[in-house]
Amino acid sequence: MSLPDWNLIKSKLSILADAAKYDASCSSSGSHRKRDAKGMGNVEGMGICHSYAPDGRCISLLKILMTNFCIFDCKYCVNRVSSDVKRAKFSPDEIVTLTLEFYRRNYIEGLFLSSGIIESSDATMEKLIQVAKTLRQVHRFNGYIHLKVVAGSSQELIEEAGLWADRVSANVEMPVQKDLDILAPAKTIESATTSMNQIAEKVSEAKEEQKKSFRFRAPKFAPAGQTTQMIVGATGSTDSLILNSSQSLYRKYALRRVYYSAYSPIPHSDVLLPTEQPQLVRENRLYQADWLLRFYNFEAQELVNDENPDLPLDMDPKSAWALRNRQYFPVDVNSAAREQLLRVPGLGVRNVERILQMRPHRKISLLDLGKLRVPLKRTKYFVITSDHNPDVFLLDSQHLKKNIAPESTQLSLFDIKQTAVSGEI
Ligand code: SF4
C-alpha cells in the first residue's frame, strides 16, 4: 500500500467529521485544545466522539462520513444534493488506514461510519461494508464498529453489514410519513422499518444459533444490536407523535436506543424549515421520557396524550405524571412494589434496586434516602418512610408544582441534562 497523503486526508477529515456531527447516534466530545511546542498531547481530535459499549463502558469512536456527496435532497440535511457545502470523499482504504492509525495512537477504540448516498444505496452500502470487512479480516481489528445502514439498502447487504459491525442503525428520521413527505419525499418510514425488521430477525436468529452451536461458534450478527435516530423540531410534530412512534419501534424491532436530535438550522435552508433551533430542553425531556418507556414501565399515552400532546419543558415527565395522578401517592418505600417505587419522582432505577435490597435488613428512613442521593426536595411529598409521613394537604396543594421545582434555573438545566443521560429520574 502506498503511503497516504496526510495533508489531503486531514483536509478531508475536517469536512467529513464535521458533516457527521449531525448524526446523534453518538455524541461529540467537542474539545478544541491544540498541542503547543512544549506541551504533551493533542485533543484537536477531529471526528472523535464518545459512545457507550454494551457493557456500559464509555468508548471513543472515530465518527465520520465516508462522503458528504449525496444524490438525495432531504431538506433538513446540510449534505443534500442542492446544498453548496464543501464536499469530500474518502476511499474505503483511506478510512481503514485512518482508523488503524488513530487506534494505534490510542485516540479511539472504534469507528462510527455513515455516508451520503453516491451512485445508489447499494453501491454506497457496499463501500461501507468493505471498510468494516477489511478492518476485521485483513487487519484483525477487534475494536467497536458501528455502521449506518444506508436508506434503501438491499437485504443481502444489510445481512453482510451485521456480520462485521457490532452495531448497525437505520435512521427513521421523522416520527410520521407525513413529515418525510414534506421534507424528504424520496424516503419512507416503511423502508427504514423494513431494514429494522431484517436486522431484528437476524440478531435474534444469530443468538439462537450461538446458543445451539457448542463446538463451532456460529457467527455473531450486530451483537450490540440496532439503534435509530429521529430529528426533532424540523416539523410541527408533537412529542406525542414522537414518543408513540418510538414506543412502537422499541416493541417491534427490539431497538437498543432511539436517539433524538434537535434540528440544527442549516445555511440556505428551505422555507418550510424553522430558522431557529428548537429548545435543547425539549430534546432532553424526550430522552427522559424515553428512559421512562424503556425502564420504568410507562406507556407513551401516560406521558403525552390528546390533552397534553407535548412534554412540559418546566419539569421532568415523571414529576408531571405524578402531579396529574396524585391519587397514587404517597407510596410506602418499606412495602411498595417495585413498579410503584419506579413511579415516584426522583427514585431512579438504581435507587429502587438499592431500596429493595436494603428492605429485608432494615426499615428505610428519609435519611437513608438522602444517603442514596435521592432528591428529597422533590421526593419527600410522594413517599412514606419509617420516620416520615407527608402531609396529604401538601400533596393535594396547588403549590406542589412550585415546591418540587429545582431551586435555580441553572441547577434545573444541569439536572435535566444529567437525568437525560443517566436515566435516573
Ligand atoms: S440521504 Fe442522508 S446524507 Fe443524503 S440528503 Fe438525505 S439525510 Fe442527507
CSV table of C-alpha atoms and ligand atoms in Angstrom, one decimal:
chain,number,residue,atom,x,y,z
A,1,MET,CA,0.0,0.0,0.0
A,2,SER,CA,1.5,3.4,-0.9
A,3,LEU,CA,2.0,6.0,1.8
A,4,PRO,CA,-1.1,8.2,2.3
A,5,ASP,CA,-1.0,11.9,1.7
A,6,TRP,CA,-1.7,13.0,5.3
A,7,ASN,CA,-2.4,16.6,4.4
A,8,LEU,CA,-5.1,15.6,2.0
A,9,ILE,CA,-6.5,13.1,4.5
A,10,LYS,CA,-6.5,15.8,7.2
A,11,SER,CA,-8.4,18.3,5.0
A,12,LYS,CA,-11.0,15.6,4.0
A,13,LEU,CA,-11.3,14.6,7.7
A,14,SER,CA,-12.1,18.2,8.7
A,15,ILE,CA,-15.0,18.2,6.2
A,16,LEU,CA,-16.3,14.7,6.8
A,17,ALA,CA,-16.0,14.6,10.6
A,18,ASP,CA,-17.9,18.0,10.7
A,19,ALA,CA,-20.6,16.6,8.4
A,20,ALA,CA,-21.0,13.5,10.7
A,21,LYS,CA,-21.8,15.6,13.8
A,22,TYR,CA,-25.5,15.9,12.7
A,23,ASP,CA,-25.9,12.2,13.5
A,24,ALA,CA,-26.8,12.0,17.1
A,25,SER,CA,-26.2,8.2,17.5
A,26,CYS,CA,-23.0,9.1,19.3
A,27,SER,CA,-22.2,12.5,20.8
A,28,SER,CA,-19.2,14.6,20.1
A,29,SER,CA,-16.7,15.5,22.8
A,30,GLY,CA,-16.3,18.9,21.1
A,31,SER,CA,-12.9,19.8,22.6
A,32,HIS,CA,-10.6,22.1,20.6
A,33,ARG,CA,-7.4,22.3,22.6
A,34,LYS,CA,-4.3,22.1,20.4
A,35,ARG,CA,-0.8,20.8,21.2
A,36,ASP,CA,1.8,23.5,21.9
A,37,ALA,CA,5.5,23.3,21.4
A,38,LYS,CA,6.4,22.5,25.0
A,39,GLY,CA,3.3,20.5,26.0
A,40,MET,CA,2.2,16.9,25.5
A,41,GLY,CA,-0.9,15.6,23.9
A,42,ASN,CA,-3.4,17.0,21.5
A,43,VAL,CA,-7.2,16.9,21.7
A,44,GLU,CA,-7.7,18.5,18.3
A,45,GLY,CA,-9.2,15.1,17.6
A,46,MET,CA,-11.4,15.8,14.6
A,47,GLY,CA,-14.1,13.3,14.4
A,48,ILE,CA,-13.6,11.7,17.8
A,49,CYS,CA,-16.8,11.2,19.8
A,50,HIS,CA,-17.8,9.2,22.8
A,51,SER,CA,-20.3,6.4,22.9
A,52,TYR,CA,-21.3,3.6,25.3
A,53,ALA,CA,-20.4,0.0,24.7
A,54,PRO,CA,-23.0,-2.7,25.5
A,55,ASP,CA,-21.3,-3.3,28.9
A,56,GLY,CA,-21.7,0.4,29.8
A,57,ARG,CA,-18.1,1.5,29.2
A,58,CYS,CA,-17.6,4.9,27.6
A,59,ILE,CA,-15.6,4.5,24.4
A,60,SER,CA,-14.1,7.0,22.0
A,61,LEU,CA,-15.0,6.5,18.3
A,62,LEU,CA,-13.8,7.9,15.1
A,63,LYS,CA,-17.1,9.4,13.8
A,64,ILE,CA,-17.0,10.2,10.1
A,65,LEU,CA,-18.9,10.1,6.9
A,66,MET,CA,-17.3,8.3,4.0
A,67,THR,CA,-18.6,11.1,1.9
A,68,ASN,CA,-20.8,14.1,2.1
A,69,PHE,CA,-21.7,14.0,-1.6
A,70,CYS,CA,-25.3,12.8,-1.8
A,71,ILE,CA,-27.8,12.2,-4.6
A,72,PHE,CA,-30.8,12.7,-2.2
A,73,ASP,CA,-32.3,16.1,-1.3
A,74,CYS,CA,-33.6,15.8,2.2
A,75,LYS,CA,-34.4,19.4,3.1
A,76,TYR,CA,-33.2,19.1,6.7
A,77,CYS,CA,-29.8,17.9,5.8
A,78,VAL,CA,-26.7,20.0,5.2
A,79,ASN,CA,-25.3,17.4,2.7
A,80,ARG,CA,-28.4,17.3,0.4
A,81,VAL,CA,-27.6,17.5,-3.3
A,82,SER,CA,-28.8,21.1,-3.6
A,83,SER,CA,-26.6,22.3,-0.7
A,84,ASP,CA,-23.5,24.2,-1.6
A,85,VAL,CA,-21.3,22.9,1.2
A,86,LYS,CA,-17.7,21.9,0.5
A,87,ARG,CA,-17.6,18.2,-0.4
A,88,ALA,CA,-15.1,15.4,0.1
A,89,LYS,CA,-14.9,11.7,-0.2
A,90,PHE,CA,-12.7,9.1,1.5
A,91,SER,CA,-11.9,5.8,-0.2
A,92,PRO,CA,-12.5,2.7,1.9
A,93,ASP,CA,-8.7,2.2,2.1
A,94,GLU,CA,-8.3,5.7,3.5
A,95,ILE,CA,-10.8,5.1,6.2
A,96,VAL,CA,-9.2,1.8,7.1
A,97,THR,CA,-5.8,3.5,7.4
A,98,LEU,CA,-7.2,6.4,9.4
A,99,THR,CA,-9.0,4.0,11.8
A,100,LEU,CA,-5.9,1.9,12.3
A,101,GLU,CA,-3.6,4.9,12.8
A,102,PHE,CA,-6.0,6.5,15.3
A,103,TYR,CA,-6.4,3.2,17.1
A,104,ARG,CA,-2.6,2.6,17.3
A,105,ARG,CA,-2.2,6.0,18.8
A,106,ASN,CA,-4.9,5.2,21.4
A,107,TYR,CA,-7.1,8.1,20.2
A,108,ILE,CA,-10.0,5.8,19.6
A,109,GLU,CA,-11.5,2.4,20.4
A,110,GLY,CA,-13.7,2.1,17.4
A,111,LEU,CA,-15.3,3.5,14.3
A,112,PHE,CA,-18.8,5.1,13.6
A,113,LEU,CA,-19.2,5.2,9.9
A,114,SER,CA,-22.0,6.7,7.9
A,115,SER,CA,-22.2,8.3,4.4
A,116,GLY,CA,-24.1,10.4,2.0
A,117,ILE,CA,-25.5,8.3,-0.9
A,118,ILE,CA,-23.4,8.1,-4.0
A,119,GLU,CA,-24.4,6.3,-7.2
A,120,SER,CA,-27.0,4.2,-5.4
A,121,SER,CA,-27.9,3.0,-1.9
A,122,ASP,CA,-26.4,-0.4,-2.6
A,123,ALA,CA,-23.2,0.9,-4.1
A,124,THR,CA,-22.7,3.1,-1.0
A,125,MET,CA,-23.5,0.4,1.4
A,126,GLU,CA,-21.0,-2.0,-0.3
A,127,LYS,CA,-18.2,0.5,0.3
A,128,LEU,CA,-19.1,0.9,4.0
A,129,ILE,CA,-19.1,-2.9,4.3
A,130,GLN,CA,-15.8,-3.0,2.5
A,131,VAL,CA,-14.3,-0.8,5.3
A,132,ALA,CA,-15.6,-3.0,8.1
A,133,LYS,CA,-14.7,-6.3,6.4
A,134,THR,CA,-11.1,-5.1,5.6
A,135,LEU,CA,-10.6,-4.0,9.2
A,136,ARG,CA,-11.9,-7.3,10.6
A,137,GLN,CA,-10.5,-9.7,8.0
A,138,VAL,CA,-7.2,-8.2,6.8
A,139,HIS,CA,-6.2,-6.3,9.9
A,140,ARG,CA,-7.8,-8.4,12.6
A,141,PHE,CA,-9.3,-5.2,14.1
A,142,ASN,CA,-11.3,-6.1,17.2
A,143,GLY,CA,-12.4,-2.6,18.1
A,144,TYR,CA,-16.0,-1.5,18.0
A,145,ILE,CA,-17.6,-0.7,14.7
A,146,HIS,CA,-21.0,1.0,14.2
A,147,LEU,CA,-22.2,1.0,10.6
A,148,LYS,CA,-25.1,3.2,9.3
A,149,VAL,CA,-27.5,1.3,7.1
A,150,VAL,CA,-27.9,3.4,4.0
A,151,ALA,CA,-31.6,4.1,3.3
A,152,GLY,CA,-32.9,1.7,0.7
A,153,SER,CA,-30.0,-0.9,1.0
A,154,SER,CA,-30.8,-4.4,-0.1
A,155,GLN,CA,-31.4,-7.3,2.4
A,156,GLU,CA,-28.2,-9.1,1.4
A,157,LEU,CA,-26.1,-6.1,2.2
A,158,ILE,CA,-27.8,-5.4,5.5
A,159,GLU,CA,-27.1,-9.1,6.4
A,160,GLU,CA,-23.5,-8.7,5.5
A,161,ALA,CA,-23.1,-5.4,7.4
A,162,GLY,CA,-24.2,-7.1,10.6
A,163,LEU,CA,-21.5,-9.8,10.3
A,164,TRP,CA,-18.7,-7.2,10.5
A,165,ALA,CA,-20.3,-4.5,12.6
A,166,ASP,CA,-21.0,-4.5,16.4
A,167,ARG,CA,-24.0,-2.2,15.9
A,168,VAL,CA,-26.0,-1.1,12.9
A,169,SER,CA,-28.6,1.6,12.6
A,170,ALA,CA,-31.2,2.5,10.1
A,171,ASN,CA,-32.5,6.1,10.6
A,172,VAL,CA,-36.2,6.6,10.7
A,173,GLU,CA,-35.5,10.4,10.6
A,174,MET,CA,-39.1,11.5,11.3
A,175,PRO,CA,-41.9,10.2,13.5
A,176,VAL,CA,-44.5,10.1,10.8
A,177,GLN,CA,-44.6,9.6,7.0
A,178,LYS,CA,-46.4,13.0,6.6
A,179,ASP,CA,-43.2,14.7,7.8
A,180,LEU,CA,-41.0,12.8,5.4
A,181,ASP,CA,-43.4,13.6,2.5
A,182,ILE,CA,-42.8,17.2,3.2
A,183,LEU,CA,-39.0,17.2,3.9
A,184,ALA,CA,-37.6,14.0,2.3
A,185,PRO,CA,-40.1,12.7,-0.3
A,186,ALA,CA,-37.7,10.1,-1.6
A,187,LYS,CA,-37.7,8.4,1.8
A,188,THR,CA,-40.3,6.3,3.5
A,189,ILE,CA,-40.7,5.1,7.1
A,190,GLU,CA,-41.6,1.7,5.7
A,191,SER,CA,-38.2,1.4,4.0
A,192,ALA,CA,-36.4,2.1,7.4
A,193,THR,CA,-38.7,-0.2,9.3
A,194,THR,CA,-38.2,-3.0,6.7
A,195,SER,CA,-34.4,-2.7,7.3
A,196,MET,CA,-35.0,-2.7,11.1
A,197,ASN,CA,-37.2,-5.8,10.8
A,198,GLN,CA,-34.5,-7.6,8.9
A,199,ILE,CA,-31.9,-6.6,11.4
A,200,ALA,CA,-34.0,-7.6,14.4
A,201,GLU,CA,-34.7,-11.0,12.8
A,202,LYS,CA,-31.0,-11.6,12.0
A,203,VAL,CA,-29.9,-10.6,15.6
A,204,SER,CA,-32.4,-13.0,17.1
A,205,GLU,CA,-31.5,-15.8,14.7
A,206,ALA,CA,-27.8,-15.4,15.3
A,207,LYS,CA,-28.4,-15.5,19.1
A,208,GLU,CA,-30.3,-18.7,18.7
A,209,GLU,CA,-27.6,-20.2,16.5
A,210,GLN,CA,-25.0,-19.2,19.0
A,211,LYS,CA,-26.8,-21.0,21.8
A,212,LYS,CA,-27.1,-24.2,19.8
A,213,SER,CA,-23.5,-24.3,18.5
A,214,PHE,CA,-21.2,-25.6,21.1
A,215,ARG,CA,-18.1,-26.6,19.1
A,216,PHE,CA,-18.1,-24.2,16.2
A,217,ARG,CA,-19.4,-20.8,17.3
A,218,ALA,CA,-22.0,-19.6,14.9
A,219,PRO,CA,-21.1,-16.1,13.5
A,220,LYS,CA,-22.4,-13.1,15.5
A,221,PHE,CA,-24.7,-10.6,14.0
A,222,ALA,CA,-24.6,-7.0,15.2
A,223,PRO,CA,-24.0,-8.1,18.9
A,224,ALA,CA,-24.6,-4.6,20.2
A,225,GLY,CA,-28.0,-4.5,18.4
A,226,GLN,CA,-29.5,-1.7,16.4
A,227,THR,CA,-30.5,1.9,17.1
A,228,THR,CA,-32.2,4.7,15.1
A,229,GLN,CA,-32.4,8.5,15.1
A,230,MET,CA,-35.3,10.9,14.9
A,231,ILE,CA,-34.9,14.6,14.1
A,232,VAL,CA,-36.9,16.8,16.5
A,233,GLY,CA,-38.3,20.2,15.8
A,234,ALA,CA,-37.9,20.3,12.0
A,235,THR,CA,-41.7,20.0,11.6
A,236,GLY,CA,-44.7,20.6,13.9
A,237,SER,CA,-44.9,17.0,15.0
A,238,THR,CA,-45.8,16.8,18.7
A,239,ASP,CA,-44.0,14.9,21.4
A,240,SER,CA,-47.0,12.6,21.5
A,241,LEU,CA,-46.3,11.5,17.8
A,242,ILE,CA,-42.6,11.2,18.5
A,243,LEU,CA,-43.0,9.1,21.7
A,244,ASN,CA,-45.7,6.9,20.3
A,245,SER,CA,-43.5,6.2,17.3
A,246,SER,CA,-40.5,5.3,19.5
A,247,GLN,CA,-42.6,3.0,21.6
A,248,SER,CA,-43.8,1.2,18.6
A,249,LEU,CA,-40.2,0.9,17.2
A,250,TYR,CA,-38.9,-0.4,20.5
A,251,ARG,CA,-41.7,-3.1,20.7
A,252,LYS,CA,-41.5,-4.2,17.1
A,253,TYR,CA,-37.8,-4.2,16.4
A,254,ALA,CA,-36.0,-4.6,19.7
A,255,LEU,CA,-34.1,-1.4,19.3
A,256,ARG,CA,-31.4,-0.6,21.9
A,257,ARG,CA,-32.0,3.2,21.6
A,258,VAL,CA,-33.9,5.8,19.7
A,259,TYR,CA,-31.8,9.0,19.5
A,260,TYR,CA,-33.5,12.3,19.4
A,261,SER,CA,-31.6,15.0,17.5
A,262,ALA,CA,-32.8,18.6,17.8
A,263,TYR,CA,-32.9,20.1,14.3
A,264,SER,CA,-30.0,22.3,13.6
A,265,PRO,CA,-30.8,25.2,11.2
A,266,ILE,CA,-28.6,24.8,8.1
A,267,PRO,CA,-27.5,27.5,5.7
A,268,HIS,CA,-29.8,28.4,2.8
A,269,SER,CA,-32.5,26.0,4.1
A,270,ASP,CA,-36.0,25.6,2.7
A,271,VAL,CA,-38.7,28.0,3.8
A,272,LEU,CA,-40.6,25.0,5.3
A,273,LEU,CA,-37.9,24.6,7.9
A,274,PRO,CA,-37.7,26.6,11.2
A,275,THR,CA,-34.9,29.3,11.2
A,276,GLU,CA,-34.2,28.7,14.9
A,277,GLN,CA,-33.1,25.5,16.7
A,278,PRO,CA,-35.8,24.1,19.0
A,279,GLN,CA,-35.0,24.4,22.7
A,280,LEU,CA,-32.5,21.7,23.7
A,281,VAL,CA,-34.6,21.2,26.8
A,282,ARG,CA,-37.2,19.6,24.6
A,283,GLU,CA,-34.6,17.1,23.3
A,284,ASN,CA,-33.6,16.3,26.9
A,285,ARG,CA,-37.2,15.9,28.0
A,286,LEU,CA,-37.7,13.4,25.2
A,287,TYR,CA,-34.7,11.5,26.4
A,288,GLN,CA,-36.1,11.5,29.9
A,289,ALA,CA,-39.5,10.2,28.6
A,290,ASP,CA,-37.6,7.6,26.6
A,291,TRP,CA,-36.0,6.2,29.7
A,292,LEU,CA,-39.4,6.0,31.3
A,293,LEU,CA,-40.7,4.0,28.4
A,294,ARG,CA,-37.8,1.6,28.4
A,295,PHE,CA,-37.0,1.1,32.1
A,296,TYR,CA,-39.9,2.4,34.2
A,297,ASN,CA,-42.9,0.6,32.6
A,298,PHE,CA,-44.6,3.8,31.5
A,299,GLU,CA,-46.7,3.8,28.3
A,300,ALA,CA,-46.3,6.8,25.9
A,301,GLN,CA,-50.1,7.5,26.4
A,302,GLU,CA,-49.5,8.2,30.1
A,303,LEU,CA,-46.9,10.9,29.4
A,304,VAL,CA,-48.4,12.6,26.4
A,305,ASN,CA,-51.9,12.4,25.0
A,306,ASP,CA,-54.5,14.5,23.2
A,307,GLU,CA,-54.9,16.8,26.2
A,308,ASN,CA,-51.1,17.1,26.7
A,309,PRO,CA,-49.5,16.5,23.3
A,310,ASP,CA,-46.1,17.9,24.4
A,311,LEU,CA,-44.0,17.1,27.4
A,312,PRO,CA,-43.8,20.1,29.8
A,313,LEU,CA,-40.5,21.9,29.5
A,314,ASP,CA,-40.5,23.2,33.1
A,315,MET,CA,-40.5,19.8,34.8
A,316,ASP,CA,-39.4,16.2,34.1
A,317,PRO,CA,-42.1,13.9,32.6
A,318,LYS,CA,-42.2,11.6,35.7
A,319,SER,CA,-43.0,14.5,38.1
A,320,ALA,CA,-45.5,15.9,35.6
A,321,TRP,CA,-47.2,12.5,35.5
A,322,ALA,CA,-47.2,12.3,39.4
A,323,LEU,CA,-48.8,15.7,39.7
A,324,ARG,CA,-51.6,14.6,37.4
A,325,ASN,CA,-52.0,11.4,39.3
A,326,ARG,CA,-51.7,12.3,42.9
A,327,GLN,CA,-54.2,9.6,44.0
A,328,TYR,CA,-51.4,7.0,43.7
A,329,PHE,CA,-49.3,8.7,46.4
A,330,PRO,CA,-47.8,8.7,49.0
A,331,VAL,CA,-46.0,5.4,48.4
A,332,ASP,CA,-44.5,3.5,51.3
A,333,VAL,CA,-40.9,2.7,50.4
A,334,ASN,CA,-40.8,0.0,53.0
A,335,SER,CA,-43.6,-2.1,51.4
A,336,ALA,CA,-44.5,-0.8,47.9
A,337,ALA,CA,-43.9,-3.0,44.9
A,338,ARG,CA,-41.0,-2.2,42.5
A,339,GLU,CA,-43.4,-0.9,39.9
A,340,GLN,CA,-44.9,1.6,42.4
A,341,LEU,CA,-41.5,2.8,43.5
A,342,LEU,CA,-40.4,3.3,39.9
A,343,ARG,CA,-43.2,5.9,39.6
A,344,VAL,CA,-42.0,8.1,42.5
A,345,PRO,CA,-40.5,11.4,41.3
A,346,GLY,CA,-36.7,11.3,42.0
A,347,LEU,CA,-36.5,7.5,42.6
A,348,GLY,CA,-34.3,6.2,39.7
A,349,VAL,CA,-34.0,2.5,38.7
A,350,ARG,CA,-30.7,2.2,40.5
A,351,ASN,CA,-32.0,3.6,43.8
A,352,VAL,CA,-35.2,1.5,43.6
A,353,GLU,CA,-32.9,-1.7,43.3
A,354,ARG,CA,-30.9,-0.5,46.3
A,355,ILE,CA,-34.1,0.1,48.3
A,356,LEU,CA,-35.3,-3.4,47.5
A,357,GLN,CA,-32.0,-4.9,48.6
A,358,MET,CA,-32.0,-2.9,51.9
A,359,ARG,CA,-35.6,-3.6,52.8
A,360,PRO,CA,-35.1,-7.2,54.3
A,361,HIS,CA,-32.4,-5.9,56.6
A,362,ARG,CA,-33.8,-2.6,57.9
A,363,LYS,CA,-36.6,0.0,57.9
A,364,ILE,CA,-35.8,2.7,55.5
A,365,SER,CA,-35.8,6.3,56.7
A,366,LEU,CA,-35.7,9.7,54.9
A,367,LEU,CA,-32.1,9.9,56.0
A,368,ASP,CA,-31.4,6.6,54.2
A,369,LEU,CA,-32.9,8.1,51.0
A,370,GLY,CA,-30.7,11.2,51.4
A,371,LYS,CA,-27.7,8.9,51.7
A,372,LEU,CA,-28.7,7.4,48.4
A,373,ARG,CA,-28.7,10.9,46.9
A,374,VAL,CA,-32.4,10.8,46.3
A,375,PRO,CA,-33.5,14.5,45.6
A,376,LEU,CA,-35.6,14.8,48.8
A,377,LYS,CA,-36.9,18.2,48.0
A,378,ARG,CA,-38.9,16.6,45.2
A,379,THR,CA,-39.4,13.0,46.5
A,380,LYS,CA,-40.5,13.7,50.2
A,381,TYR,CA,-44.0,14.7,49.2
A,382,PHE,CA,-44.6,11.3,47.5
A,383,VAL,CA,-43.2,8.8,49.9
A,384,ILE,CA,-43.8,7.4,53.4
A,385,THR,CA,-40.6,6.2,55.2
A,386,SER,CA,-40.1,4.8,58.7
A,387,ASP,CA,-39.7,8.4,60.1
A,388,HIS,CA,-41.8,10.4,57.6
A,389,ASN,CA,-45.4,10.6,56.6
A,390,PRO,CA,-46.1,13.5,54.2
A,391,ASP,CA,-48.9,15.9,54.9
A,392,VAL,CA,-51.7,15.0,52.5
A,393,PHE,CA,-52.7,18.7,52.3
A,394,LEU,CA,-49.2,19.4,50.8
A,395,LEU,CA,-49.7,16.5,48.4
A,396,ASP,CA,-53.0,18.0,47.3
A,397,SER,CA,-51.8,21.6,47.4
A,398,GLN,CA,-51.9,23.8,44.3
A,399,HIS,CA,-48.4,24.8,45.2
A,400,LEU,CA,-46.9,21.3,44.9
A,401,LYS,CA,-45.5,22.0,41.5
A,402,LYS,CA,-43.6,25.1,42.8
A,403,ASN,CA,-42.5,23.2,45.9
A,404,ILE,CA,-40.9,20.3,43.9
A,405,ALA,CA,-39.2,22.6,41.3
A,406,PRO,CA,-35.4,22.8,41.5
A,407,GLU,CA,-34.1,26.0,43.2
A,408,SER,CA,-32.4,27.8,40.3
A,409,THR,CA,-32.7,27.7,36.5
A,410,GLN,CA,-29.0,26.7,36.3
A,411,LEU,CA,-29.5,23.8,38.6
A,412,SER,CA,-32.6,22.8,36.7
A,413,LEU,CA,-30.8,22.8,33.4
A,414,PHE,CA,-27.9,20.7,34.9
A,415,ASP,CA,-30.4,18.3,36.4
A,416,ILE,CA,-32.3,17.9,33.1
A,417,LYS,CA,-29.1,17.1,31.2
A,418,GLN,CA,-27.8,14.8,33.9
A,419,THR,CA,-31.0,12.7,34.1
A,420,ALA,CA,-31.5,12.7,30.3
A,421,VAL,CA,-28.1,11.0,30.1
A,422,SER,CA,-28.2,8.8,33.2
A,423,GLY,CA,-31.9,7.8,33.1
A,424,GLU,CA,-32.1,8.3,36.9
A,425,ILE,CA,-35.4,10.3,37.0
B,1,SF4,S1,-29.8,10.7,2.3
B,1,SF4,FE1,-28.8,11.2,4.2
B,1,SF4,S2,-27.0,12.4,3.6
B,1,SF4,FE2,-28.4,12.3,1.8
B,1,SF4,S3,-29.5,14.2,2.0
B,1,SF4,FE3,-30.7,12.6,3.0
B,1,SF4,S4,-30.1,12.7,5.2
B,1,SF4,FE4,-28.6,13.9,4.0
